[in-house]
Amino acid sequence: MSLRQMSIQGLHRCRKACKTALILDSSAGWKLWIALTREEAHRIASELQIESNRPACRCHANSLYALIEGLLSPGGIGITSVILDASGGDMVVATVKMQTGALDTAATCHTADALALAIRLRVPVFATETLAKLVEAKDAGRRQDPLPADAETASWLDKIKPADFAQ
């Protein structure tokens, strides 16, 4: 299976559409936008805070991702990568690749959770060729980002904190 490495660029919030997306860039120049619920965006924002050595919000102190990391580590199981693939109907599915000793295994996972784990554990994210071709075809037909980038949104993103997502 041919894979393309992706890099996580960050969150994009569009006030007009009331949506948040996690943006991933490919080395080929196309972007993958993963639409997030408010709760998913909050969890990812917290992991991005931790990754940049800033404290996460208090409600994220006992993170599910820290629990997963704590359960896997004593058993010598390491998460090695996250693979994103097309699932039809504009859906993206994630597979978390793991390794223990000489044994490689994988498990499907909710896409936002798999990406949050990738951020926390600093493991690479890959897109399958199928997903890449789908995104490239859509980009060729559209040539615009699904969430508009404007000055108001850009300045808001510079100030966003995980606490902004608290209810």
Coordinates of N, CA and C in Angstrom, one line a residue:
M1 N 0.8 -1.2 0.0 CA 0.0 0.0 0.0 C 0.9 1.2 0.0
S2 N 0.7 2.1 -0.9 CA 1.4 3.4 -1.1 C 0.9 4.4 -0.1
L3 N 1.8 5.0 0.7 CA 1.3 6.0 1.7 C 2.0 7.3 1.5
R4 N 1.4 8.4 1.8 CA 1.9 9.8 1.8 C 1.9 10.3 3.2
Q5 N 3.1 10.8 3.6 CA 3.2 11.4 4.9 C 2.5 12.7 5.0
M6 N 1.8 13.0 6.1 CA 1.1 14.2 6.3 C 1.7 14.9 7.5
S7 N 1.6 16.2 7.6 CA 2.0 17.0 8.7 C 0.8 17.8 9.3
I8 N 0.6 17.7 10.6 CA -0.5 18.4 11.2 C -0.2 19.9 11.3
Q9 N -1.0 20.7 10.7 CA -0.8 22.2 10.6 C -1.5 22.9 11.8
G10 N -2.6 22.4 12.3 CA -3.3 23.0 13.4 C -4.8 23.1 13.1
L11 N -5.5 23.7 14.0 CA -6.9 23.9 14.0 C -7.3 25.2 13.2
H12 N -8.4 25.1 12.5 CA -8.9 26.2 11.8 C -10.4 26.3 12.2
R13 N -10.8 27.5 12.7 CA -12.2 27.7 13.1 C -12.8 28.8 12.2
C14 N -13.9 28.4 11.7 CA -14.6 29.4 10.8 C -15.9 29.8 11.6
R15 N -15.9 31.1 12.0 CA -17.1 31.6 12.7 C -18.4 31.6 11.8
K16 N -18.2 31.9 10.5 CA -19.3 31.9 9.6 C -20.0 30.6 9.5
A17 N -19.2 29.5 9.4 CA -19.8 28.2 9.2 C -20.0 27.5 10.6
C18 N -19.5 28.1 11.7 CA -19.5 27.5 13.0 C -18.9 26.1 13.0
K19 N -17.8 25.9 12.4 CA -17.1 24.6 12.3 C -15.7 24.8 12.6
T20 N -15.1 23.7 13.1 CA -13.6 23.7 13.3 C -13.1 22.5 12.6
A21 N -11.9 22.6 12.0 CA -11.3 21.5 11.3 C -9.9 21.4 11.7
L22 N -9.3 20.2 11.7 CA -7.9 20.0 11.8 C -7.3 19.9 10.4
I23 N -6.3 20.7 10.2 CA -5.7 20.8 8.8 C -4.4 20.0 8.8
L24 N -4.3 19.1 7.8 CA -3.1 18.3 7.6 C -2.6 18.6 6.2
D25 N -1.3 18.8 6.1 CA -0.7 19.1 4.8 C 0.1 17.9 4.3
S26 N 0.0 17.7 3.0 CA 0.8 16.7 2.3 C 2.1 17.3 1.7
S27 N 3.1 16.5 1.5 CA 4.3 17.1 0.8 C 4.0 17.4 -0.6
A28 N 2.8 16.8 -1.2 CA 2.5 17.1 -2.6 C 1.7 18.4 -2.7
G29 N 1.4 19.1 -1.6 CA 0.8 20.4 -1.7 C -0.7 20.5 -1.4
W30 N -1.3 19.3 -1.2 CA -2.8 19.4 -1.0 C -3.0 19.3 0.5
K31 N -4.1 19.8 0.9 CA -4.5 19.8 2.4 C -5.7 18.9 2.6
L32 N -5.7 18.3 3.7 CA -6.8 17.4 4.2 C -7.4 18.1 5.4
W33 N -8.7 18.4 5.3 CA -9.5 19.1 6.3 C -10.3 18.0 7.0
I34 N -10.1 17.8 8.3 CA -10.9 16.9 9.1 C -11.9 17.7 9.9
A35 N -13.2 17.6 9.6 CA -14.2 18.4 10.4 C -14.3 17.8 11.8
L36 N -14.4 18.6 12.8 CA -14.4 18.2 14.2 C -15.7 18.7 14.9
T37 N -16.2 17.9 15.8 CA -17.2 18.4 16.7 C -16.5 19.3 17.7
R38 N -17.3 20.0 18.5 CA -16.8 20.9 19.5 C -15.9 20.1 20.5
E39 N -16.4 18.9 20.9 CA -15.6 18.1 21.9 C -14.3 17.6 21.3
E40 N -14.4 17.2 20.0 CA -13.1 16.7 19.4 C -12.1 17.8 19.2
A41 N -12.6 19.0 18.8 CA -11.7 20.2 18.7 C -11.1 20.5 20.0
H42 N -11.8 20.4 21.1 CA -11.3 20.7 22.5 C -10.2 19.7 22.8
R43 N -10.4 18.4 22.6 CA -9.4 17.4 22.9 C -8.1 17.6 22.0
I44 N -8.3 17.9 20.7 CA -7.2 18.1 19.9 C -6.4 19.4 20.3
A45 N -7.2 20.5 20.6 CA -6.5 21.7 21.0 C -5.7 21.4 22.3
S46 N -6.2 20.6 23.2 CA -5.4 20.3 24.4 C -4.1 19.5 24.1
E47 N -4.2 18.6 23.2 CA -3.0 17.8 22.8 C -2.0 18.7 22.1
L48 N -2.5 19.7 21.3 CA -1.6 20.6 20.6 C -0.9 21.5 21.7
Q49 N -1.6 21.9 22.7 CA -1.1 22.7 23.8 C 0.1 21.9 24.5
I50 N -0.2 20.6 24.8 CA 0.8 19.8 25.4 C 2.0 19.6 24.5
E51 N 1.8 19.4 23.2 CA 2.9 19.2 22.3 C 3.8 20.4 22.3
S52 N 3.3 21.6 22.4 CA 4.1 22.8 22.4 C 4.5 23.2 23.8
N53 N 4.5 22.2 24.7 CA 5.0 22.4 26.1 C 4.2 23.5 26.9
R54 N 3.0 23.7 26.6 CA 2.1 24.6 27.3 C 1.1 23.7 28.0
P55 N 0.6 24.2 29.2 CA -0.4 23.3 29.9 C -1.7 23.2 29.2
A56 N -2.3 22.0 29.2 CA -3.6 21.8 28.7 C -4.6 22.4 29.7
C57 N -5.8 22.5 29.2 CA -6.8 23.0 30.2 C -7.1 22.0 31.3
R58 N -7.6 22.5 32.4 CA -7.8 21.6 33.6 C -8.7 20.4 33.3
C59 N -9.7 20.6 32.5 CA -10.6 19.5 32.2 C -9.9 18.4 31.4
H60 N -8.8 18.6 30.9 CA -8.1 17.6 30.1 C -6.9 17.1 30.9
A61 N -6.8 17.4 32.2 CA -5.6 16.9 33.0 C -5.5 15.4 33.0
N62 N -6.7 14.7 33.0 CA -6.7 13.3 33.1 C -7.2 12.8 31.7
S63 N -6.3 13.0 30.7 CA -6.7 12.7 29.3 C -6.8 11.2 29.0
L64 N -7.8 10.9 28.2 CA -8.0 9.5 27.7 C -6.7 9.1 27.0
Y65 N -6.0 10.0 26.3 CA -4.8 9.6 25.5 C -3.7 9.3 26.5
A66 N -3.6 10.0 27.6 CA -2.6 9.6 28.6 C -2.9 8.2 29.2
L67 N -4.1 7.9 29.4 CA -4.5 6.6 29.9 C -4.1 5.5 28.9
I68 N -4.4 5.7 27.6 CA -4.0 4.8 26.5 C -2.5 4.6 26.5
E69 N -1.8 5.7 26.6 CA -0.3 5.6 26.6 C 0.2 4.9 27.8
G70 N -0.4 5.1 29.0 CA -0.1 4.4 30.2 C -0.4 2.9 30.2
L71 N -1.4 2.5 29.5 CA -1.8 1.1 29.4 C -0.9 0.4 28.4
L72 N -0.5 1.0 27.4 CA 0.3 0.3 26.4 C 1.8 0.2 26.8
S73 N 2.4 1.3 27.4 CA 3.8 1.3 27.7 C 4.3 0.2 28.5
P74 N 3.7 -0.2 29.6 CA 4.2 -1.3 30.4 C 4.3 -2.6 29.7
G75 N 3.4 -2.8 28.7 CA 3.4 -4.0 27.9 C 4.3 -4.0 26.8
G76 N 5.1 -2.9 26.7 CA 6.0 -2.8 25.6 C 5.4 -2.5 24.2
I77 N 4.1 -2.1 24.2 CA 3.4 -1.8 23.0 C 3.6 -0.4 22.6
G78 N 4.1 -0.1 21.4 CA 4.2 1.3 21.0 C 3.4 1.6 19.8
I79 N 2.8 2.7 19.8 CA 2.0 3.2 18.6 C 3.1 3.8 17.6
T80 N 3.1 3.3 16.4 CA 4.1 3.6 15.4 C 3.7 4.6 14.4
S81 N 2.4 4.6 14.1 CA 1.9 5.6 13.1 C 0.4 5.5 13.0
V82 N -0.2 6.5 12.3 CA -1.6 6.6 12.1 C -1.8 6.6 10.6
I83 N -2.7 5.8 10.0 CA -3.0 5.7 8.6 C -4.4 6.2 8.4
L84 N -4.6 7.2 7.5 CA -5.9 7.7 7.1 C -6.3 7.2 5.8
D85 N -7.5 6.8 5.6 CA -8.0 6.2 4.4 C -9.4 6.8 4.1
A86 N -9.8 6.7 2.8 CA -11.1 7.1 2.4 C -12.1 6.0 2.7
S87 N -13.3 6.4 3.1 CA -14.3 5.3 3.5 C -15.6 5.5 2.7
G88 N -15.6 6.3 1.7 CA -16.8 6.6 1.0 C -17.6 7.7 1.6
G89 N -18.4 8.4 0.8 CA -19.2 9.5 1.3 C -18.5 10.6 2.1
D90 N -17.3 10.9 1.6 CA -16.4 11.9 2.2 C -16.0 11.6 3.7
M91 N -16.1 10.3 4.0 CA -15.6 9.9 5.4 C -14.2 9.5 5.3
V92 N -13.5 9.8 6.4 CA -12.1 9.4 6.6 C -12.0 8.4 7.8
V93 N -11.4 7.3 7.6 CA -11.2 6.3 8.6 C -9.7 6.3 9.0
A94 N -9.5 5.9 10.3 CA -8.1 5.9 10.8 C -7.8 4.5 11.3
T95 N -6.5 4.1 11.1 CA -6.0 2.9 11.6 C -4.8 3.3 12.4
V96 N -4.7 2.8 13.6 CA -3.5 3.0 14.5 C -2.6 1.8 14.4
K97 N -1.4 2.0 14.0 CA -0.4 0.9 13.8 C 0.4 0.8 15.1
M98 N 0.5 -0.4 15.6 CA 1.2 -0.7 16.9 C 2.3 -1.8 16.7
Q99 N 3.3 -1.8 17.6 CA 4.3 -2.8 17.5 C 4.7 -3.1 18.9
T100 N 4.9 -4.4 19.1 CA 5.5 -4.9 20.3 C 6.5 -6.0 19.9
G101 N 7.7 -5.8 20.2 CA 8.8 -6.7 19.8 C 8.7 -6.9 18.3
A102 N 8.6 -8.1 17.8 CA 8.6 -8.4 16.4 C 7.1 -8.4 15.8
L103 N 6.2 -8.2 16.7 CA 4.7 -8.3 16.2 C 4.2 -6.9 15.9
D104 N 3.7 -6.8 14.6 CA 3.1 -5.6 14.2 C 1.6 -5.9 14.2
T105 N 0.8 -4.9 14.7 CA -0.7 -5.1 14.7 C -1.3 -3.7 14.4
A106 N -2.6 -3.7 14.2 CA -3.3 -2.4 13.9 C -4.7 -2.5 14.4
A107 N -5.2 -1.4 14.7 CA -6.6 -1.3 15.2 C -7.3 0.0 14.5
T108 N -8.5 -0.2 14.1 CA -9.3 1.0 13.6 C -9.6 1.8 14.8
C109 N -9.7 3.1 14.6 CA -9.9 4.1 15.6 C -10.7 5.3 15.1
H110 N -11.5 5.9 15.9 CA -12.2 7.1 15.6 C -11.1 8.1 15.1
T111 N -11.3 8.8 13.9 CA -10.3 9.6 13.3 C -9.8 10.7 14.2
A112 N -10.6 11.4 14.8 CA -10.1 12.5 15.7 C -9.3 12.0 16.9
D113 N -9.7 10.8 17.4 CA -8.9 10.2 18.5 C -7.6 9.7 18.0
A114 N -7.5 9.1 16.9 CA -6.3 8.6 16.3 C -5.3 9.8 16.1
L115 N -5.8 10.9 15.6 CA -5.0 12.1 15.3 C -4.5 12.7 16.6
A116 N -5.4 12.7 17.7 CA -5.0 13.2 19.0 C -3.8 12.4 19.5
L117 N -4.0 11.0 19.4 CA -2.9 10.1 19.8 C -1.6 10.4 19.1
A118 N -1.7 10.6 17.8 CA -0.5 10.9 16.9 C 0.2 12.2 17.4
I119 N -0.6 13.2 17.8 CA -0.1 14.4 18.3 C 0.6 14.2 19.6
R120 N -0.1 13.5 20.6 CA 0.5 13.2 21.9 C 1.8 12.4 21.8
L121 N 1.8 11.4 21.0 CA 2.9 10.4 20.9 C 3.9 10.8 19.9
R122 N 3.7 11.9 19.1 CA 4.6 12.4 18.1 C 4.9 11.3 17.1
V123 N 3.9 10.6 16.6 CA 4.1 9.6 15.6 C 3.6 10.1 14.3
P124 N 4.2 9.6 13.2 CA 3.8 10.1 11.8 C 2.4 9.7 11.5
V125 N 1.8 10.6 10.6 CA 0.4 10.4 10.1 C 0.6 10.2 8.6
F126 N 0.0 9.2 8.0 CA 0.0 8.9 6.6 C -1.4 8.9 6.0
A127 N -1.5 9.2 4.7 CA -2.7 9.1 4.0 C -2.5 8.0 2.9
T128 N -3.5 7.2 2.7 CA -3.4 6.2 1.6 C -3.4 6.9 0.3
E129 N -3.0 6.2 -0.7 CA -3.1 6.7 -2.1 C -4.5 7.0 -2.5
T130 N -5.4 6.1 -2.0 CA -6.9 6.3 -2.3 C -7.4 7.6 -1.8
L131 N -7.1 7.9 -0.5 CA -7.5 9.2 0.1 C -6.8 10.3 -0.7
A132 N -5.5 10.2 -1.0 CA -4.8 11.3 -1.7 C -5.5 11.6 -3.0
K133 N -5.8 10.6 -3.8 CA -6.4 10.8 -5.1 C -7.8 11.4 -4.9
L134 N -8.6 11.0 -3.9 CA -9.9 11.6 -3.7 C -9.8 13.1 -3.4
V135 N -8.9 13.4 -2.5 CA -8.7 14.8 -2.1 C -8.2 15.7 -3.3
E136 N -7.2 15.1 -4.0 CA -6.6 15.8 -5.2 C -7.7 16.1 -6.2
A137 N -8.6 15.1 -6.4 CA -9.7 15.3 -7.4 C -10.7 16.3 -7.0
K138 N -11.0 16.3 -5.7 CA -11.9 17.3 -5.2 C -11.3 18.7 -5.2
D139 N -10.0 18.8 -4.9 CA -9.3 20.1 -5.0 C -9.2 20.6 -6.4
A140 N -9.0 19.7 -7.4 CA -9.0 20.2 -8.8 C -10.3 20.7 -9.2
G141 N -11.4 20.2 -8.7 CA -12.7 20.6 -9.1 C -13.2 21.9 -8.3
R142 N -12.6 22.1 -7.1 CA -13.1 23.1 -6.3 C -12.1 24.3 -6.2
R143 N -10.8 24.0 -5.9 CA -9.7 24.9 -5.8 C -10.0 26.0 -4.7
Q144 N -10.6 25.6 -3.6 CA -10.8 26.4 -2.5 C -10.9 25.6 -1.2
D145 N -10.5 26.2 -0.1 CA -10.6 25.5 1.1 C -12.0 25.4 1.6
P146 N -12.4 24.3 2.2 CA -13.8 24.1 2.7 C -14.2 25.1 3.8
L147 N -13.2 25.6 4.5 CA -13.5 26.6 5.5 C -12.7 27.9 5.1
P148 N -13.4 29.0 4.9 CA -12.7 30.2 4.4 C -11.7 30.7 5.3
A149 N -10.6 31.2 4.8 CA -9.5 31.8 5.6 C -9.7 33.3 5.5
D150 N -10.0 34.0 6.6 CA -10.1 35.4 6.6 C -9.3 36.0 7.7
A151 N -9.1 37.3 7.7 CA -8.3 38.0 8.7 C -8.9 37.8 10.1
E152 N -10.2 37.9 10.2 CA -10.9 37.8 11.5 C -10.6 36.4 12.1
T153 N -10.8 35.4 11.3 CA -10.5 34.0 11.8 C -9.1 33.8 12.2
A154 N -8.2 34.3 11.3 CA -6.7 34.2 11.6 C -6.3 34.8 12.9
S155 N -6.8 36.0 13.2 CA -6.5 36.6 14.4 C -7.1 35.9 15.6
W156 N -8.3 35.3 15.5 CA -8.9 34.6 16.5 C -8.1 33.3 16.8
L157 N -7.6 32.6 15.8 CA -6.9 31.4 16.0 C -5.6 31.6 16.7
D158 N -5.0 32.8 16.6 CA -3.8 33.1 17.3 C -4.0 33.2 18.8
K159 N -5.2 33.4 19.2 CA -5.5 33.6 20.6 C -6.3 32.4 21.2
I160 N -6.6 31.4 20.4 CA -7.4 30.3 20.9 C -6.7 29.5 22.0
K161 N -7.4 29.1 23.0 CA -6.9 28.2 24.1 C -7.9 27.1 24.3
P162 N -7.5 26.0 24.9 CA -8.4 24.9 25.1 C -9.6 25.3 26.0
A163 N -9.4 26.3 26.9 CA -10.5 26.8 27.8 C -11.6 27.4 27.0
D164 N -11.3 27.9 25.8 CA -12.3 28.5 24.9 C -13.4 27.5 24.5
F165 N -13.1 26.2 24.6 CA -14.0 25.1 24.2 C -14.8 24.6 25.4
A166 N -14.5 25.0 26.6 CA -15.2 24.5 27.8 C -16.6 25.0 27.8
Q167 N -17.5 24.2 28.3 CA -18.9 24.5 28.3 C -19.3 25.2 29.6

